[in-house]
Short mmCIF file of C-alpha atoms in Angstrom, two decimals:
data_model
loop_
_atom_site.label_atom_id
_atom_site.label_comp_id
_atom_site.label_asym_id
_atom_site.label_seq_id
_atom_site.Cartn_x
_atom_site.Cartn_y
_atom_site.Cartn_z
CA THR I 16 -109.50 -27.37 153.98
CA TYR I 17 -108.96 -27.53 150.22
CA THR I 18 -110.64 -29.20 147.25
CA VAL I 19 -108.67 -29.95 144.07
CA VAL I 20 -110.34 -30.30 140.65
CA ARG I 21 -108.48 -31.57 137.56
CA TYR I 22 -109.19 -30.52 133.99
CA PRO I 23 -110.04 -31.71 131.38
CA ASN I 24 -113.36 -33.28 132.37
CA GLU I 25 -113.64 -31.37 135.68
CA VAL I 26 -112.74 -34.31 137.93
CA THR I 27 -112.59 -33.73 141.69
CA VAL I 28 -109.37 -35.49 142.70
CA ALA I 29 -109.08 -34.44 146.34
CA THR I 30 -111.34 -33.12 149.12
CA GLY I 31 -110.66 -32.19 152.71
CA LEU I 32 -106.96 -31.49 152.15
CA LYS I 33 -105.32 -29.78 155.11
CA GLU I 34 -101.96 -29.22 153.46
CA MET I 35 -101.23 -27.30 150.26
CA HIS I 36 -99.69 -30.33 148.59
CA PHE I 37 -101.21 -32.84 146.20
CA GLU I 38 -99.76 -35.61 144.02
CA GLU I 39 -101.24 -38.15 141.63
CA ASP I 40 -100.12 -40.49 138.87
CA HIS I 41 -101.07 -39.93 135.23
CA PRO I 42 -101.46 -42.28 132.24
CA ALA I 43 -98.54 -42.61 129.83
CA ASP I 44 -100.42 -40.90 126.99
CA MET I 45 -99.41 -37.26 126.68
CA THR I 46 -102.01 -34.63 127.48
CA ARG I 47 -102.46 -31.26 129.16
CA TYR I 48 -103.74 -30.91 132.71
CA VAL I 49 -104.83 -27.88 134.73
CA TYR I 50 -105.72 -27.99 138.43
CA ALA I 51 -108.13 -25.72 140.27
CA VAL I 52 -107.75 -25.38 144.03
CA TYR I 53 -110.65 -24.17 146.19
CA ALA I 54 -110.43 -23.12 149.83
CA VAL I 55 -113.45 -24.51 151.69
CA ASP I 56 -114.78 -22.80 154.81
CA PRO I 57 -116.28 -24.69 157.81
CA SER I 58 -119.78 -24.37 156.36
CA GLY I 59 -118.68 -26.16 153.16
CA ARG I 60 -118.67 -23.14 150.86
CA ASN I 61 -115.96 -22.93 148.20
CA GLY I 62 -113.87 -19.81 147.78
CA LYS I 63 -112.61 -18.49 144.48
CA ALA I 64 -110.52 -21.00 142.51
CA ALA I 65 -106.77 -20.65 142.09
CA TYR I 66 -105.49 -22.34 138.94
CA SER I 67 -102.21 -24.09 138.27
CA ASN I 68 -100.13 -23.51 135.18
CA ASN I 69 -100.70 -25.84 132.21
CA LEU I 70 -98.97 -29.16 132.77
CA ILE I 71 -98.02 -31.30 129.75
CA VAL I 72 -97.60 -34.82 131.14
CA GLY I 73 -96.81 -38.12 129.45
CA THR I 74 -94.13 -40.40 128.05
CA PRO I 75 -91.72 -38.63 125.64
CA LEU I 76 -92.54 -39.12 121.97
CA ASN I 77 -90.38 -40.62 119.23
CA PRO I 78 -89.74 -39.14 115.78
CA PRO I 79 -91.38 -38.80 113.34
CA TYR I 80 -93.81 -36.43 115.01
CA GLY I 81 -96.03 -33.57 113.90
CA GLY I 82 -98.31 -32.41 111.13
CA ILE I 83 -101.38 -30.19 110.85
CA PHE I 84 -103.14 -29.03 114.02
CA ALA I 85 -106.45 -30.69 113.17
CA SER I 86 -107.92 -29.62 116.51
CA MET I 87 -107.08 -27.40 119.45
CA ALA I 88 -106.11 -30.53 121.39
CA ASP I 89 -103.32 -31.22 118.88
CA LEU I 90 -101.76 -27.96 120.00
CA LEU I 91 -102.61 -27.58 123.68
CA ASN I 92 -102.15 -31.21 124.74
CA TYR I 93 -98.56 -31.28 123.46
CA TYR I 94 -97.02 -27.82 123.16
CA THR I 95 -96.08 -25.58 126.07
CA ILE I 96 -97.05 -21.91 125.60
CA LEU I 97 -95.18 -19.25 127.58
CA ASP I 98 -96.39 -15.64 127.64
CA GLU I 99 -93.13 -14.26 129.00
CA ASN I 100 -94.11 -10.60 128.95
CA LYS I 101 -97.42 -11.40 130.66
CA ASP I 102 -99.55 -9.28 128.32
CA SER I 103 -102.12 -12.01 127.52
CA ARG I 104 -101.13 -11.80 123.85
CA THR I 105 -99.58 -15.10 122.92
CA TRP I 106 -99.84 -18.22 120.76
CA MET I 107 -103.42 -19.28 120.05
CA TYR I 108 -105.27 -21.79 117.87
CA ASP I 109 -107.08 -20.96 114.62
CA ALA I 110 -109.44 -23.69 113.42
CA THR I 111 -110.01 -22.06 110.01
CA THR I 112 -106.36 -22.42 108.98
CA ALA I 113 -105.50 -25.37 111.28
CA SER I 114 -102.67 -23.19 112.56
CA THR I 115 -101.30 -21.70 115.70
CA TYR I 116 -100.78 -17.96 115.53
CA TYR I 117 -99.18 -15.26 117.62
CA ASN I 118 -101.75 -12.60 118.51
CA PHE I 119 -99.99 -9.21 118.39
CA SER I 120 -99.94 -6.55 121.09
CA GLU I 121 -100.49 -2.85 120.42
CA LYS I 122 -98.05 -1.88 123.19
CA ASN I 123 -95.55 -4.66 123.82
CA ASP I 124 -92.90 -6.36 121.72
CA ALA I 125 -93.52 -10.10 121.46
CA ASP I 126 -91.79 -12.42 123.90
CA ASP I 127 -93.84 -15.56 123.49
CA TRP I 128 -92.70 -19.16 123.27
CA LEU I 129 -94.21 -22.26 121.70
CA ILE I 130 -92.19 -25.24 122.96
CA SER I 131 -92.53 -28.75 121.60
CA PRO I 132 -93.46 -31.82 123.60
CA PRO I 133 -90.57 -33.92 124.93
CA ILE I 134 -89.08 -36.03 122.13
CA ASN I 135 -86.43 -38.76 122.24
CA TYR I 136 -83.42 -38.12 120.01
CA LYS I 137 -80.45 -40.37 119.26
CA LYS I 138 -76.79 -39.53 119.37
CA GLY I 139 -75.24 -38.89 115.96
CA VAL I 140 -78.54 -39.01 114.08
CA THR I 141 -79.44 -36.01 111.92
CA TYR I 142 -83.03 -34.78 112.20
CA GLU I 143 -85.04 -32.34 110.08
CA LEU I 144 -87.45 -29.86 111.60
CA THR I 145 -89.79 -28.44 108.95
CA PHE I 146 -92.64 -25.97 109.27
CA LYS I 147 -94.60 -23.34 107.34
CA ALA I 148 -95.03 -19.76 108.48
CA TYR I 149 -96.30 -16.44 107.17
CA SER I 150 -97.18 -12.94 108.33
CA SER I 151 -100.77 -11.72 108.10
CA LEU I 152 -99.65 -8.28 106.84
CA ALA I 153 -96.94 -8.18 104.18
CA ASP I 154 -96.02 -4.59 105.06
CA TYR I 155 -95.55 -5.52 108.73
CA PRO I 156 -93.51 -8.73 108.68
CA GLU I 157 -93.32 -10.82 111.81
CA ALA I 158 -90.09 -11.92 113.49
CA MET I 159 -89.33 -15.26 115.11
CA GLN I 160 -86.47 -17.41 116.32
CA VAL I 161 -86.40 -21.20 116.18
CA ARG I 162 -84.46 -22.75 119.02
CA PHE I 163 -83.49 -26.11 120.49
CA GLY I 164 -82.57 -27.29 123.97
CA ASN I 165 -83.02 -29.75 126.79
CA GLY I 166 -85.95 -28.16 128.63
CA ARG I 167 -89.22 -26.25 128.44
CA THR I 168 -87.94 -22.93 129.73
CA PRO I 169 -86.52 -20.00 127.74
CA GLU I 170 -83.18 -20.43 129.50
CA SER I 171 -82.87 -24.06 128.43
CA GLN I 172 -83.71 -23.24 124.78
CA SER I 173 -80.12 -22.13 124.30
CA ARG I 174 -79.34 -23.16 120.71
CA LEU I 175 -80.46 -20.97 117.82
CA LEU I 176 -81.53 -22.98 114.77
CA LEU I 177 -83.09 -20.19 112.69
CA ASP I 178 -83.20 -16.42 113.04
CA MET I 179 -86.14 -15.05 111.05
CA PRO I 180 -86.25 -11.23 111.34
CA GLU I 181 -88.77 -10.74 108.50
CA ILE I 182 -91.25 -13.50 107.69
CA PRO I 183 -93.04 -12.81 104.37
CA GLY I 184 -96.77 -12.61 103.99
CA ALA I 185 -98.76 -15.01 101.82
CA SER I 186 -100.88 -14.24 98.77
CA GLU I 187 -101.72 -15.60 95.31
CA THR I 188 -98.38 -14.27 94.07
CA THR I 189 -96.37 -15.03 97.23
CA PRO I 190 -96.55 -18.69 98.23
CA VAL I 191 -96.29 -19.73 101.85
CA GLN I 192 -92.67 -20.43 102.73
CA GLN I 193 -91.58 -23.78 104.11
CA TYR I 194 -88.57 -23.65 106.40
CA LYS I 195 -86.17 -26.36 107.47
CA ALA I 196 -83.54 -26.76 110.17
CA GLU I 197 -81.30 -29.78 110.64
CA PHE I 198 -79.65 -30.78 113.89
CA THR I 199 -77.59 -33.71 115.17
CA PRO I 200 -77.50 -34.36 118.93
CA GLU I 201 -74.19 -35.57 120.30
CA ALA I 202 -75.88 -37.52 123.09
CA ASP I 203 -79.03 -39.62 123.46
CA GLY I 204 -81.72 -37.77 125.35
CA VAL I 205 -85.00 -35.90 125.53
CA TYR I 206 -84.90 -32.52 123.81
CA TYR I 207 -87.31 -29.78 122.72
CA TYR I 208 -87.52 -27.41 119.77
CA SER I 209 -89.26 -24.07 120.13
CA PHE I 210 -90.63 -21.05 118.28
CA HIS I 211 -89.98 -17.69 119.94
CA ALA I 212 -92.09 -14.80 118.63
CA VAL I 213 -90.05 -11.57 118.87
CA THR I 214 -92.02 -9.17 116.65
CA GLU I 215 -92.11 -5.49 117.54
CA ALA I 216 -95.38 -4.11 118.92
CA TYR I 217 -98.31 -3.18 116.70
CA HIS I 218 -97.72 -5.51 113.79
CA GLY I 219 -100.05 -8.32 112.72
CA PHE I 220 -100.52 -12.04 113.24
CA LEU I 221 -97.79 -14.66 112.80
CA TYR I 222 -99.18 -17.96 111.49
CA LEU I 223 -97.34 -21.26 112.02
CA PHE I 224 -98.46 -24.71 110.90
CA ASP I 225 -97.52 -28.14 109.55
CA ILE I 226 -94.67 -28.56 112.03
CA ARG I 227 -92.82 -31.86 111.62
CA VAL I 228 -89.65 -33.44 112.94
CA ALA I 229 -88.16 -36.64 111.53
CA GLN I 230 -84.89 -38.38 110.97
CA LYS I 231 -83.21 -37.11 107.83
CA ALA I 232 -83.23 -39.66 105.01
CA ASP I 233 -79.60 -38.80 104.17
CA ALA I 234 -77.46 -39.49 107.21
CA GLY I 235 -74.98 -36.71 106.37
CA VAL I 236 -75.21 -33.01 107.20
CA ASP I 237 -73.91 -30.59 104.57
CA ASN I 238 -72.44 -27.22 105.54
CA ALA I 239 -73.22 -27.78 109.20
CA ASN I 240 -71.56 -26.41 112.30
CA ILE I 241 -71.03 -28.15 115.61
CA ASP I 242 -71.80 -25.68 118.39
CA GLU I 243 -70.46 -25.80 121.92
CA ALA I 244 -73.47 -27.76 123.17
CA GLY I 245 -72.75 -30.61 120.77
CA ILE I 246 -75.61 -29.95 118.35
CA SER I 247 -74.91 -29.87 114.63
CA VAL I 248 -77.07 -27.32 112.82
CA ALA I 249 -77.83 -26.70 109.14
CA VAL I 250 -80.67 -24.55 107.79
CA SER I 251 -82.53 -23.91 104.55
CA THR I 252 -85.78 -22.40 103.26
CA GLY I 253 -88.11 -23.08 100.36
CA GLU I 254 -91.55 -22.39 98.96
CA LEU I 255 -94.68 -24.48 99.39
#
């Protein structure tokens, strides 16, 4: 038989299961769940646990959303992290800077995604996505793409909002850059924005913080393009 334990709080949610299938309902509040499954022998001894992937569950949010990651829960309970090259070097949390950061690999180019929680967007409304980012080493700038789509997989993040091949470092003489992307969905629905780290191997850390999305105060979009998916996109950058 099998025993299933749910995290956080290490709650045993099923015992004596004879099938490898388990379902339960969750509260509406968004949070992250992980399940551990133990095979139990006839004497009652548990085998080694097998863990599920991280599951972000809850009712989609409404703009405005975002801000500083005041705790690890602000990141992990909402954002989906995908280590696509499976090198265990991916987005992590840094309490000192209240940031998430991509932890570089000495051997592999980055292929790591940070995907937003599900958010409700309205047809014809222009939204602003703003965030701050910097490279830990000015001589080894990080690279990242900002994308948008209708799911939490790389394939569904099909619309490029920003291509950032060289993100500057930050110092007393080089302020942290604030970046902005505008988009206008052509249909009501739940969508996701994402940050795709694509830095070459053996660089430094890529820091990302103060991520916010909100309806643009000005309803118009200047110098925007409507792409084939029906999303209007305009971009700009600035200094903090």
